[in-house]
């Protein structure tokens, strides 16, 4: 029997299971994780905004990155905390699409931001004398605005396509809402959704990946042929960015594999961990990597935490 999409008022999550009293332990662990993510990212945002010496392109892009980490975490963690303590794991259709909007925007902005940051490092290392001209404040502001605008427009289109689908079920075999799981519940052909998804992936994601690969090929070329000072500058500023990029890429790969292939034979805890990896580890990984590796940020954070200048 066909179930009209207007009759589906909520979705039920199939990935949760009875934890017994352990649910309070998991609740505390996830709560602490969320508090640490918010505090570390907020600290670095405040440090960058309040110190004029950090009002440089690289740090402004980092500030955008940290804001995105808080945005994505807030779209996931409060929801997880509620679901862990709840006996019935359901979510309304409206809030499900709101979560999809938050999480997909986070993932897209993250990739755009990392691509822009690789371009910034390319200019700083390969064209140091022209860097200030190429990265004027107006251009930096425009690039940051575009890293948010393009993903927002894309997600609005994705959600519009998914919200118009006629659904024949309401069980999502995940621990949170994702667009692909909703599309799989459709009663009829989803060719339009698939074509748009493939076009966006190929044009945008492939384009950003090309930018990242090109910039790092040029950076490595300059490093191998340049002076020791150039190599040190490249290592100090590119290491955290490269580590963040690889960590995020692996997390996205895990998520894609989980969504596209049959993982029912894998242990449920492993499936949950892989699906949550890029949404939980990346927001904590980035502030720690950049806070510990970038000298200017590290010195200012130490002075704030320990009260010493």
PDB file of C-alpha atoms in Angstrom:
ATOM      1  CA  UNK A   1       0.000   0.000   0.000  1.00  0.00           C
ATOM      2  CA  UNK A   2       1.302   3.425  -0.930  1.00  0.00           C
ATOM      3  CA  UNK A   3       1.811   5.748   2.028  1.00  0.00           C
ATOM      4  CA  UNK A   4       1.553   9.424   1.142  1.00  0.00           C
ATOM      5  CA  UNK A   5       4.399  11.601   2.418  1.00  0.00           C
ATOM      6  CA  UNK A   6       1.909  13.799   4.265  1.00  0.00           C
ATOM      7  CA  UNK A   7       0.889  10.787   6.390  1.00  0.00           C
ATOM      8  CA  UNK A   8       4.440  10.190   7.571  1.00  0.00           C
ATOM      9  CA  UNK A   9       4.641  12.415  10.635  1.00  0.00           C
ATOM     10  CA  UNK A  10       7.777  10.918  12.134  1.00  0.00           C
ATOM     11  CA  UNK A  11      10.724   8.623  11.485  1.00  0.00           C
ATOM     12  CA  UNK A  12      11.854   5.750  13.708  1.00  0.00           C
ATOM     13  CA  UNK A  13      15.560   4.970  14.139  1.00  0.00           C
ATOM     14  CA  UNK A  14      16.546   1.324  13.860  1.00  0.00           C
ATOM     15  CA  UNK A  15      20.164   1.616  14.963  1.00  0.00           C
ATOM     16  CA  UNK A  16      19.470   2.123  18.660  1.00  0.00           C
ATOM     17  CA  UNK A  17      19.278  -0.768  21.104  1.00  0.00           C
ATOM     18  CA  UNK A  18      18.646  -1.185  24.817  1.00  0.00           C
ATOM     19  CA  UNK A  19      21.719  -0.103  26.805  1.00  0.00           C
ATOM     20  CA  UNK A  20      20.184  -0.616  30.204  1.00  0.00           C
ATOM     21  CA  UNK A  21      21.890   1.437  32.893  1.00  0.00           C
ATOM     22  CA  UNK A  22      24.855   1.972  30.557  1.00  0.00           C
ATOM     23  CA  UNK A  23      22.813   4.636  28.772  1.00  0.00           C
ATOM     24  CA  UNK A  24      23.652   7.045  31.616  1.00  0.00           C
ATOM     25  CA  UNK A  25      27.368   6.331  31.151  1.00  0.00           C
ATOM     26  CA  UNK A  26      27.135   6.951  27.395  1.00  0.00           C
ATOM     27  CA  UNK A  27      25.101  10.074  28.078  1.00  0.00           C
ATOM     28  CA  UNK A  28      27.856  11.485  30.323  1.00  0.00           C
ATOM     29  CA  UNK A  29      30.604  10.566  27.836  1.00  0.00           C
ATOM     30  CA  UNK A  30      28.824  12.240  24.918  1.00  0.00           C
ATOM     31  CA  UNK A  31      27.897  15.240  27.070  1.00  0.00           C
ATOM     32  CA  UNK A  32      31.562  15.725  28.081  1.00  0.00           C
ATOM     33  CA  UNK A  33      32.605  15.303  24.459  1.00  0.00           C
ATOM     34  CA  UNK A  34      30.160  17.994  23.349  1.00  0.00           C
ATOM     35  CA  UNK A  35      31.206  20.407  26.121  1.00  0.00           C
ATOM     36  CA  UNK A  36      34.890  19.979  25.203  1.00  0.00           C
ATOM     37  CA  UNK A  37      34.128  20.583  21.506  1.00  0.00           C
ATOM     38  CA  UNK A  38      32.137  23.744  22.230  1.00  0.00           C
ATOM     39  CA  UNK A  39      34.728  25.106  24.695  1.00  0.00           C
ATOM     40  CA  UNK A  40      37.790  24.446  22.517  1.00  0.00           C
ATOM     41  CA  UNK A  41      36.244  25.826  19.331  1.00  0.00           C
ATOM     42  CA  UNK A  42      34.737  28.821  21.135  1.00  0.00           C
ATOM     43  CA  UNK A  43      38.089  29.568  22.800  1.00  0.00           C
ATOM     44  CA  UNK A  44      39.867  29.657  19.443  1.00  0.00           C
ATOM     45  CA  UNK A  45      37.129  31.787  17.854  1.00  0.00           C
ATOM     46  CA  UNK A  46      37.443  34.328  20.681  1.00  0.00           C
ATOM     47  CA  UNK A  47      41.255  34.258  20.485  1.00  0.00           C
ATOM     48  CA  UNK A  48      41.231  34.968  16.738  1.00  0.00           C
ATOM     49  CA  UNK A  49      38.521  37.650  16.928  1.00  0.00           C
ATOM     50  CA  UNK A  50      40.003  39.516  19.917  1.00  0.00           C
ATOM     51  CA  UNK A  51      43.640  39.611  18.792  1.00  0.00           C
ATOM     52  CA  UNK A  52      44.449  41.927  15.911  1.00  0.00           C
ATOM     53  CA  UNK A  53      47.720  40.079  15.274  1.00  0.00           C
ATOM     54  CA  UNK A  54      45.591  37.100  14.161  1.00  0.00           C
ATOM     55  CA  UNK A  55      43.477  39.097  11.709  1.00  0.00           C
ATOM     56  CA  UNK A  56      45.262  37.466   8.799  1.00  0.00           C
ATOM     57  CA  UNK A  57      43.684  35.373   6.018  1.00  0.00           C
ATOM     58  CA  UNK A  58      44.809  31.991   7.402  1.00  0.00           C
ATOM     59  CA  UNK A  59      43.369  32.685  10.853  1.00  0.00           C
ATOM     60  CA  UNK A  60      40.143  34.163   9.471  1.00  0.00           C
ATOM     61  CA  UNK A  61      39.610  30.975   7.451  1.00  0.00           C
ATOM     62  CA  UNK A  62      40.313  29.013  10.638  1.00  0.00           C
ATOM     63  CA  UNK A  63      37.711  31.076  12.473  1.00  0.00           C
ATOM     64  CA  UNK A  64      35.142  30.121   9.824  1.00  0.00           C
ATOM     65  CA  UNK A  65      36.200  26.489  10.226  1.00  0.00           C
ATOM     66  CA  UNK A  66      35.718  26.588  14.008  1.00  0.00           C
ATOM     67  CA  UNK A  67      32.294  28.243  13.678  1.00  0.00           C
ATOM     68  CA  UNK A  68      31.311  25.425  11.333  1.00  0.00           C
ATOM     69  CA  UNK A  69      32.531  22.816  13.844  1.00  0.00           C
ATOM     70  CA  UNK A  70      30.232  24.275  16.504  1.00  0.00           C
ATOM     71  CA  UNK A  71      27.348  24.460  14.017  1.00  0.00           C
ATOM     72  CA  UNK A  72      27.707  20.801  12.989  1.00  0.00           C
ATOM     73  CA  UNK A  73      28.166  19.575  16.570  1.00  0.00           C
ATOM     74  CA  UNK A  74      25.049  21.418  17.720  1.00  0.00           C
ATOM     75  CA  UNK A  75      23.098  19.751  14.915  1.00  0.00           C
ATOM     76  CA  UNK A  76      24.061  16.312  16.252  1.00  0.00           C
ATOM     77  CA  UNK A  77      25.028  16.111  19.934  1.00  0.00           C
ATOM     78  CA  UNK A  78      21.871  17.487  21.652  1.00  0.00           C
ATOM     79  CA  UNK A  79      19.849  15.103  19.474  1.00  0.00           C
ATOM     80  CA  UNK A  80      22.057  12.127  20.442  1.00  0.00           C
ATOM     81  CA  UNK A  81      21.759  12.997  24.131  1.00  0.00           C
ATOM     82  CA  UNK A  82      17.953  12.993  23.908  1.00  0.00           C
ATOM     83  CA  UNK A  83      17.891   9.714  21.966  1.00  0.00           C
ATOM     84  CA  UNK A  84      20.201   7.923  24.408  1.00  0.00           C
ATOM     85  CA  UNK A  85      17.902   8.634  27.356  1.00  0.00           C
ATOM     86  CA  UNK A  86      14.702   8.031  25.397  1.00  0.00           C
ATOM     87  CA  UNK A  87      12.913   4.672  25.307  1.00  0.00           C
ATOM     88  CA  UNK A  88      11.280   5.456  21.950  1.00  0.00           C
ATOM     89  CA  UNK A  89      13.721   6.544  19.246  1.00  0.00           C
ATOM     90  CA  UNK A  90      11.648   8.732  16.952  1.00  0.00           C
ATOM     91  CA  UNK A  91      11.947  12.160  15.357  1.00  0.00           C
ATOM     92  CA  UNK A  92       9.379  14.320  13.584  1.00  0.00           C
ATOM     93  CA  UNK A  93       9.730  14.790   9.825  1.00  0.00           C
ATOM     94  CA  UNK A  94      10.355  18.522  10.307  1.00  0.00           C
ATOM     95  CA  UNK A  95      13.176  18.016  12.792  1.00  0.00           C
ATOM     96  CA  UNK A  96      14.632  15.215  10.673  1.00  0.00           C
ATOM     97  CA  UNK A  97      14.985  17.521   7.682  1.00  0.00           C
ATOM     98  CA  UNK A  98      16.328  20.245   9.976  1.00  0.00           C
ATOM     99  CA  UNK A  99      19.029  17.842  11.145  1.00  0.00           C
ATOM    100  CA  UNK A 100      19.815  16.867   7.545  1.00  0.00           C
ATOM    101  CA  UNK A 101      20.152  20.571   6.740  1.00  0.00           C
ATOM    102  CA  UNK A 102      22.576  21.144   9.644  1.00  0.00           C
ATOM    103  CA  UNK A 103      24.733  18.063   9.118  1.00  0.00           C
ATOM    104  CA  UNK A 104      24.942  18.286   5.323  1.00  0.00           C
ATOM    105  CA  UNK A 105      25.677  22.007   5.486  1.00  0.00           C
ATOM    106  CA  UNK A 106      28.435  21.273   8.010  1.00  0.00           C
ATOM    107  CA  UNK A 107      30.018  18.604   5.793  1.00  0.00           C
ATOM    108  CA  UNK A 108      29.851  20.761   2.666  1.00  0.00           C
ATOM    109  CA  UNK A 109      31.153  23.931   4.347  1.00  0.00           C
ATOM    110  CA  UNK A 110      33.972  21.871   5.857  1.00  0.00           C
ATOM    111  CA  UNK A 111      35.120  20.658   2.446  1.00  0.00           C
ATOM    112  CA  UNK A 112      34.829  24.117   0.876  1.00  0.00           C
ATOM    113  CA  UNK A 113      36.736  25.642   3.782  1.00  0.00           C
ATOM    114  CA  UNK A 114      39.555  23.110   3.567  1.00  0.00           C
ATOM    115  CA  UNK A 115      39.841  23.727  -0.195  1.00  0.00           C
ATOM    116  CA  UNK A 116      40.042  27.522   0.318  1.00  0.00           C
ATOM    117  CA  UNK A 117      42.645  27.031   3.055  1.00  0.00           C
ATOM    118  CA  UNK A 118      44.792  24.904   0.754  1.00  0.00           C
ATOM    119  CA  UNK A 119      44.595  27.689  -1.867  1.00  0.00           C
ATOM    120  CA  UNK A 120      45.605  30.207   0.817  1.00  0.00           C
ATOM    121  CA  UNK A 121      48.652  28.113   1.805  1.00  0.00           C
ATOM    122  CA  UNK A 122      49.565  27.738  -1.868  1.00  0.00           C
ATOM    123  CA  UNK A 123      49.660  31.522  -2.330  1.00  0.00           C
ATOM    124  CA  UNK A 124      51.529  32.089   0.951  1.00  0.00           C
ATOM    125  CA  UNK A 125      54.274  29.564   0.159  1.00  0.00           C
ATOM    126  CA  UNK A 126      54.553  29.767  -3.632  1.00  0.00           C
ATOM    127  CA  UNK A 127      53.950  33.536  -4.030  1.00  0.00           C
ATOM    128  CA  UNK A 128      54.962  35.125  -0.698  1.00  0.00           C
ATOM    129  CA  UNK A 129      55.703  38.569  -2.181  1.00  0.00           C
ATOM    130  CA  UNK A 130      52.310  38.836  -3.889  1.00  0.00           C
ATOM    131  CA  UNK A 131      50.387  37.141  -1.059  1.00  0.00           C
ATOM    132  CA  UNK A 132      48.990  40.309   0.556  1.00  0.00           C
ATOM    133  CA  UNK A 133      47.819  41.554  -2.826  1.00  0.00           C
ATOM    134  CA  UNK A 134      46.123  38.274  -3.741  1.00  0.00           C
ATOM    135  CA  UNK A 135      44.613  37.822  -0.280  1.00  0.00           C
ATOM    136  CA  UNK A 136      43.262  41.289   0.490  1.00  0.00           C
ATOM    137  CA  UNK A 137      40.649  41.538   3.246  1.00  0.00           C
ATOM    138  CA  UNK A 138      37.807  42.052   0.757  1.00  0.00           C
ATOM    139  CA  UNK A 139      38.746  38.888  -1.118  1.00  0.00           C
ATOM    140  CA  UNK A 140      39.052  36.891   2.115  1.00  0.00           C
ATOM    141  CA  UNK A 141      35.584  38.055   3.178  1.00  0.00           C
ATOM    142  CA  UNK A 142      34.160  37.082  -0.215  1.00  0.00           C
ATOM    143  CA  UNK A 143      35.765  33.618  -0.100  1.00  0.00           C
ATOM    144  CA  UNK A 144      34.408  32.946   3.409  1.00  0.00           C
ATOM    145  CA  UNK A 145      30.937  34.074   2.318  1.00  0.00           C
ATOM    146  CA  UNK A 146      31.068  31.753  -0.707  1.00  0.00           C
ATOM    147  CA  UNK A 147      32.165  28.767   1.404  1.00  0.00           C
ATOM    148  CA  UNK A 148      28.856  29.145   3.260  1.00  0.00           C
ATOM    149  CA  UNK A 149      26.576  30.373   0.459  1.00  0.00           C
ATOM    150  CA  UNK A 150      27.204  27.614  -2.100  1.00  0.00           C
ATOM    151  CA  UNK A 151      26.677  24.724   0.376  1.00  0.00           C
ATOM    152  CA  UNK A 152      23.525  26.378   1.778  1.00  0.00           C
ATOM    153  CA  UNK A 153      22.010  26.690  -1.698  1.00  0.00           C
ATOM    154  CA  UNK A 154      22.894  23.089  -2.514  1.00  0.00           C
ATOM    155  CA  UNK A 155      21.371  21.711   0.695  1.00  0.00           C
ATOM    156  CA  UNK A 156      18.170  23.719   0.136  1.00  0.00           C
ATOM    157  CA  UNK A 157      17.824  22.044  -3.277  1.00  0.00           C
ATOM    158  CA  UNK A 158      18.592  18.584  -1.820  1.00  0.00           C
ATOM    159  CA  UNK A 159      16.015  18.953   0.954  1.00  0.00           C
ATOM    160  CA  UNK A 160      13.416  20.362  -1.454  1.00  0.00           C
ATOM    161  CA  UNK A 161      13.806  17.291  -3.660  1.00  0.00           C
ATOM    162  CA  UNK A 162      13.654  14.877  -0.718  1.00  0.00           C
ATOM    163  CA  UNK A 163      10.732  16.600   1.038  1.00  0.00           C
ATOM    164  CA  UNK A 164       8.593  16.253  -2.084  1.00  0.00           C
ATOM    165  CA  UNK A 165       9.036  12.470  -2.207  1.00  0.00           C
ATOM    166  CA  UNK A 166       6.148  10.117  -1.484  1.00  0.00           C
ATOM    167  CA  UNK A 167       7.309   7.719   1.233  1.00  0.00           C
ATOM    168  CA  UNK A 168       6.359   4.071   1.796  1.00  0.00           C
ATOM    169  CA  UNK A 169       7.932   3.694   5.213  1.00  0.00           C
ATOM    170  CA  UNK A 170       9.348   5.593   8.147  1.00  0.00           C
ATOM    171  CA  UNK A 171      12.136   3.421   9.584  1.00  0.00           C
ATOM    172  CA  UNK A 172      15.674   4.806   9.212  1.00  0.00           C
ATOM    173  CA  UNK A 173      18.361   2.238  10.003  1.00  0.00           C
ATOM    174  CA  UNK A 174      20.732   4.882  11.362  1.00  0.00           C
ATOM    175  CA  UNK A 175      21.407   6.721  14.623  1.00  0.00           C
ATOM    176  CA  UNK A 176      20.601  10.114  13.039  1.00  0.00           C
ATOM    177  CA  UNK A 177      18.811  11.504   9.987  1.00  0.00           C
ATOM    178  CA  UNK A 178      20.577  11.433   6.641  1.00  0.00           C
ATOM    179  CA  UNK A 179      19.213  12.252   3.223  1.00  0.00           C
ATOM    180  CA  UNK A 180      20.073   8.957   1.532  1.00  0.00           C
ATOM    181  CA  UNK A 181      18.118   6.964   4.137  1.00  0.00           C
ATOM    182  CA  UNK A 182      15.042   9.147   3.538  1.00  0.00           C
ATOM    183  CA  UNK A 183      15.346   8.822  -0.254  1.00  0.00           C
ATOM    184  CA  UNK A 184      15.507   5.015   0.075  1.00  0.00           C
ATOM    185  CA  UNK A 185      12.028   5.118   1.662  1.00  0.00           C
ATOM    186  CA  UNK A 186      10.505   6.660  -1.487  1.00  0.00           C
ATOM    187  CA  UNK A 187       7.607   4.795  -3.133  1.00  0.00           C
ATOM    188  CA  UNK A 188       8.595   5.677  -6.674  1.00  0.00           C
ATOM    189  CA  UNK A 189      11.603   6.379  -8.867  1.00  0.00           C
ATOM    190  CA  UNK A 190      14.169   8.818  -7.429  1.00  0.00           C
ATOM    191  CA  UNK A 191      16.073   9.468 -10.655  1.00  0.00           C
ATOM    192  CA  UNK A 192      15.964  13.267 -10.241  1.00  0.00           C
ATOM    193  CA  UNK A 193      17.475  13.026  -6.740  1.00  0.00           C
ATOM    194  CA  UNK A 194      20.172  10.638  -7.951  1.00  0.00           C
ATOM    195  CA  UNK A 195      21.087  12.715 -10.998  1.00  0.00           C
ATOM    196  CA  UNK A 196      21.347  15.910  -8.943  1.00  0.00           C
ATOM    197  CA  UNK A 197      23.461  14.136  -6.316  1.00  0.00           C
ATOM    198  CA  UNK A 198      25.833  12.719  -8.925  1.00  0.00           C
ATOM    199  CA  UNK A 199      26.123  16.054 -10.767  1.00  0.00           C
ATOM    200  CA  UNK A 200      26.857  17.929  -7.554  1.00  0.00           C
ATOM    201  CA  UNK A 201      29.383  15.331  -6.441  1.00  0.00           C
ATOM    202  CA  UNK A 202      31.204  15.311  -9.766  1.00  0.00           C
ATOM    203  CA  UNK A 203      31.221  19.056 -10.473  1.00  0.00           C
ATOM    204  CA  UNK A 204      31.748  20.480  -6.991  1.00  0.00           C
ATOM    205  CA  UNK A 205      33.462  17.785  -4.951  1.00  0.00           C
ATOM    206  CA  UNK A 206      35.705  16.712  -7.834  1.00  0.00           C
ATOM    207  CA  UNK A 207      36.454  20.382  -8.532  1.00  0.00           C
ATOM    208  CA  UNK A 208      37.437  21.052  -4.900  1.00  0.00           C
ATOM    209  CA  UNK A 209      39.525  17.880  -4.795  1.00  0.00           C
ATOM    210  CA  UNK A 210      41.326  19.057  -7.944  1.00  0.00           C
ATOM    211  CA  UNK A 211      42.085  22.427  -6.318  1.00  0.00           C
ATOM    212  CA  UNK A 212      43.458  20.722  -3.199  1.00  0.00           C
ATOM    213  CA  UNK A 213      45.613  18.264  -5.170  1.00  0.00           C
ATOM    214  CA  UNK A 214      46.965  20.995  -7.465  1.00  0.00           C
ATOM    215  CA  UNK A 215      47.870  23.340  -4.591  1.00  0.00           C
ATOM    216  CA  UNK A 216      49.652  20.641  -2.618  1.00  0.00           C
ATOM    217  CA  UNK A 217      51.573  19.429  -5.663  1.00  0.00           C
ATOM    218  CA  UNK A 218      52.860  22.986  -6.135  1.00  0.00           C
ATOM    219  CA  UNK A 219      53.585  23.377  -2.410  1.00  0.00           C
ATOM    220  CA  UNK A 220      55.586  20.133  -2.306  1.00  0.00           C
ATOM    221  CA  UNK A 221      57.469  21.156  -5.429  1.00  0.00           C
ATOM    222  CA  UNK A 222      58.471  24.486  -3.833  1.00  0.00           C
ATOM    223  CA  UNK A 223      59.416  22.737  -0.593  1.00  0.00           C
ATOM    224  CA  UNK A 224      61.766  20.293  -2.296  1.00  0.00           C
ATOM    225  CA  UNK A 225      63.443  23.004  -4.380  1.00  0.00           C
ATOM    226  CA  UNK A 226      63.286  25.883  -1.878  1.00  0.00           C
ATOM    227  CA  UNK A 227      65.303  26.956   1.125  1.00  0.00           C
ATOM    228  CA  UNK A 228      65.218  25.438   4.597  1.00  0.00           C
ATOM    229  CA  UNK A 229      63.161  28.396   5.848  1.00  0.00           C
ATOM    230  CA  UNK A 230      60.549  27.783   3.141  1.00  0.00           C
ATOM    231  CA  UNK A 231      60.319  24.118   4.097  1.00  0.00           C
ATOM    232  CA  UNK A 232      59.904  24.968   7.781  1.00  0.00           C
ATOM    233  CA  UNK A 233      57.134  27.453   6.996  1.00  0.00           C
ATOM    234  CA  UNK A 234      55.366  24.898   4.820  1.00  0.00           C
ATOM    235  CA  UNK A 235      55.614  22.158   7.445  1.00  0.00           C
ATOM    236  CA  UNK A 236      54.416  24.364  10.318  1.00  0.00           C
ATOM    237  CA  UNK A 237      51.341  25.711   8.504  1.00  0.00           C
ATOM    238  CA  UNK A 238      50.446  22.810   6.190  1.00  0.00           C
ATOM    239  CA  UNK A 239      50.765  19.886   8.625  1.00  0.00           C
ATOM    240  CA  UNK A 240      47.599  20.625  10.640  1.00  0.00           C
ATOM    241  CA  UNK A 241      45.652  21.432   7.464  1.00  0.00           C
ATOM    242  CA  UNK A 242      46.772  18.241   5.733  1.00  0.00           C
ATOM    243  CA  UNK A 243      46.021  16.166   8.852  1.00  0.00           C
ATOM    244  CA  UNK A 244      42.556  17.752   9.105  1.00  0.00           C
ATOM    245  CA  UNK A 245      41.886  17.116   5.414  1.00  0.00           C
ATOM    246  CA  UNK A 246      42.906  13.442   5.634  1.00  0.00           C
ATOM    247  CA  UNK A 247      40.913  12.884   8.829  1.00  0.00           C
ATOM    248  CA  UNK A 248      37.793  14.446   7.305  1.00  0.00           C
ATOM    249  CA  UNK A 249      38.234  12.504   4.042  1.00  0.00           C
ATOM    250  CA  UNK A 250      38.508   9.185   5.888  1.00  0.00           C
ATOM    251  CA  UNK A 251      35.418  10.070   7.932  1.00  0.00           C
ATOM    252  CA  UNK A 252      33.412  10.890   4.800  1.00  0.00           C
ATOM    253  CA  UNK A 253      34.632   7.667   3.171  1.00  0.00           C
ATOM    254  CA  UNK A 254      33.390   5.646   6.161  1.00  0.00           C
ATOM    255  CA  UNK A 255      30.017   7.399   5.965  1.00  0.00           C
ATOM    256  CA  UNK A 256      29.650   6.796   2.199  1.00  0.00           C
ATOM    257  CA  UNK A 257      30.578   3.107   2.558  1.00  0.00           C
ATOM    258  CA  UNK A 258      28.095   2.709   5.392  1.00  0.00           C
ATOM    259  CA  UNK A 259      25.299   4.354   3.432  1.00  0.00           C
ATOM    260  CA  UNK A 260      25.850   2.693   0.057  1.00  0.00           C
ATOM    261  CA  UNK A 261      26.780  -0.885   1.012  1.00  0.00           C
ATOM    262  CA  UNK A 262      25.102  -3.555   3.100  1.00  0.00           C
ATOM    263  CA  UNK A 263      26.706  -3.336   6.556  1.00  0.00           C
ATOM    264  CA  UNK A 264      24.159  -5.454   8.436  1.00  0.00           C
ATOM    265  CA  UNK A 265      26.761  -8.156   9.103  1.00  0.00           C
ATOM    266  CA  UNK A 266      29.108  -5.700  10.797  1.00  0.00           C
ATOM    267  CA  UNK A 267      28.781  -5.244  14.593  1.00  0.00           C
ATOM    268  CA  UNK A 268      26.243  -2.536  15.371  1.00  0.00           C
ATOM    269  CA  UNK A 269      28.684  -0.602  17.582  1.00  0.00           C
ATOM    270  CA  UNK A 270      31.183  -0.498  14.697  1.00  0.00           C
ATOM    271  CA  UNK A 271      28.482   0.761  12.324  1.00  0.00           C
ATOM    272  CA  UNK A 272      27.466   3.510  14.736  1.00  0.00           C
ATOM    273  CA  UNK A 273      31.102   4.524  15.314  1.00  0.00           C
ATOM    274  CA  UNK A 274      31.868   4.725  11.578  1.00  0.00           C
ATOM    275  CA  UNK A 275      28.726   6.736  10.831  1.00  0.00           C
ATOM    276  CA  UNK A 276      29.452   9.235  13.633  1.00  0.00           C
ATOM    277  CA  UNK A 277      33.222   9.470  13.126  1.00  0.00           C
ATOM    278  CA  UNK A 278      33.441  12.572  10.903  1.00  0.00           C
ATOM    279  CA  UNK A 279      30.668  14.304  12.875  1.00  0.00           C
ATOM    280  CA  UNK A 280      32.228  13.745  16.308  1.00  0.00           C
ATOM    281  CA  UNK A 281      36.005  13.446  15.874  1.00  0.00           C
ATOM    282  CA  UNK A 282      36.588  16.248  13.356  1.00  0.00           C
ATOM    283  CA  UNK A 283      35.157  19.064  15.565  1.00  0.00           C
ATOM    284  CA  UNK A 284      37.578  18.062  18.330  1.00  0.00           C
ATOM    285  CA  UNK A 285      40.483  17.123  16.082  1.00  0.00           C
ATOM    286  CA  UNK A 286      40.693  20.508  14.321  1.00  0.00           C
ATOM    287  CA  UNK A 287      40.981  22.848  17.334  1.00  0.00           C
ATOM    288  CA  UNK A 288      43.534  20.552  18.978  1.00  0.00           C
ATOM    289  CA  UNK A 289      45.629  20.283  15.811  1.00  0.00           C
ATOM    290  CA  UNK A 290      45.614  24.006  15.043  1.00  0.00           C
ATOM    291  CA  UNK A 291      45.805  25.095  18.676  1.00  0.00           C
ATOM    292  CA  UNK A 292      48.871  22.961  19.355  1.00  0.00           C
ATOM    293  CA  UNK A 293      50.699  23.401  16.042  1.00  0.00           C
ATOM    294  CA  UNK A 294      50.271  27.083  15.176  1.00  0.00           C
ATOM    295  CA  UNK A 295      52.669  29.067  17.364  1.00  0.00           C
ATOM    296  CA  UNK A 296      50.711  32.336  17.528  1.00  0.00           C
ATOM    297  CA  UNK A 297      47.501  30.620  18.625  1.00  0.00           C
ATOM    298  CA  UNK A 298      49.334  28.365  21.095  1.00  0.00           C
ATOM    299  CA  UNK A 299      51.075  31.300  22.823  1.00  0.00           C
ATOM    300  CA  UNK A 300      47.875  33.352  23.162  1.00  0.00           C
ATOM    301  CA  UNK A 301      45.866  30.357  24.415  1.00  0.00           C
ATOM    302  CA  UNK A 302      48.517  29.643  27.054  1.00  0.00           C
ATOM    303  CA  UNK A 303      48.401  33.255  28.228  1.00  0.00           C
ATOM    304  CA  UNK A 304      44.580  33.068  28.518  1.00  0.00           C
ATOM    305  CA  UNK A 305      44.480  29.712  30.293  1.00  0.00           C
ATOM    306  CA  UNK A 306      47.418  30.245  32.654  1.00  0.00           C
ATOM    307  CA  UNK A 307      47.185  34.027  32.957  1.00  0.00           C
ATOM    308  CA  UNK A 308      50.752  34.666  31.793  1.00  0.00           C
ATOM    309  CA  UNK A 309      51.882  36.949  28.982  1.00  0.00           C
TER     310      UNK A 309
END
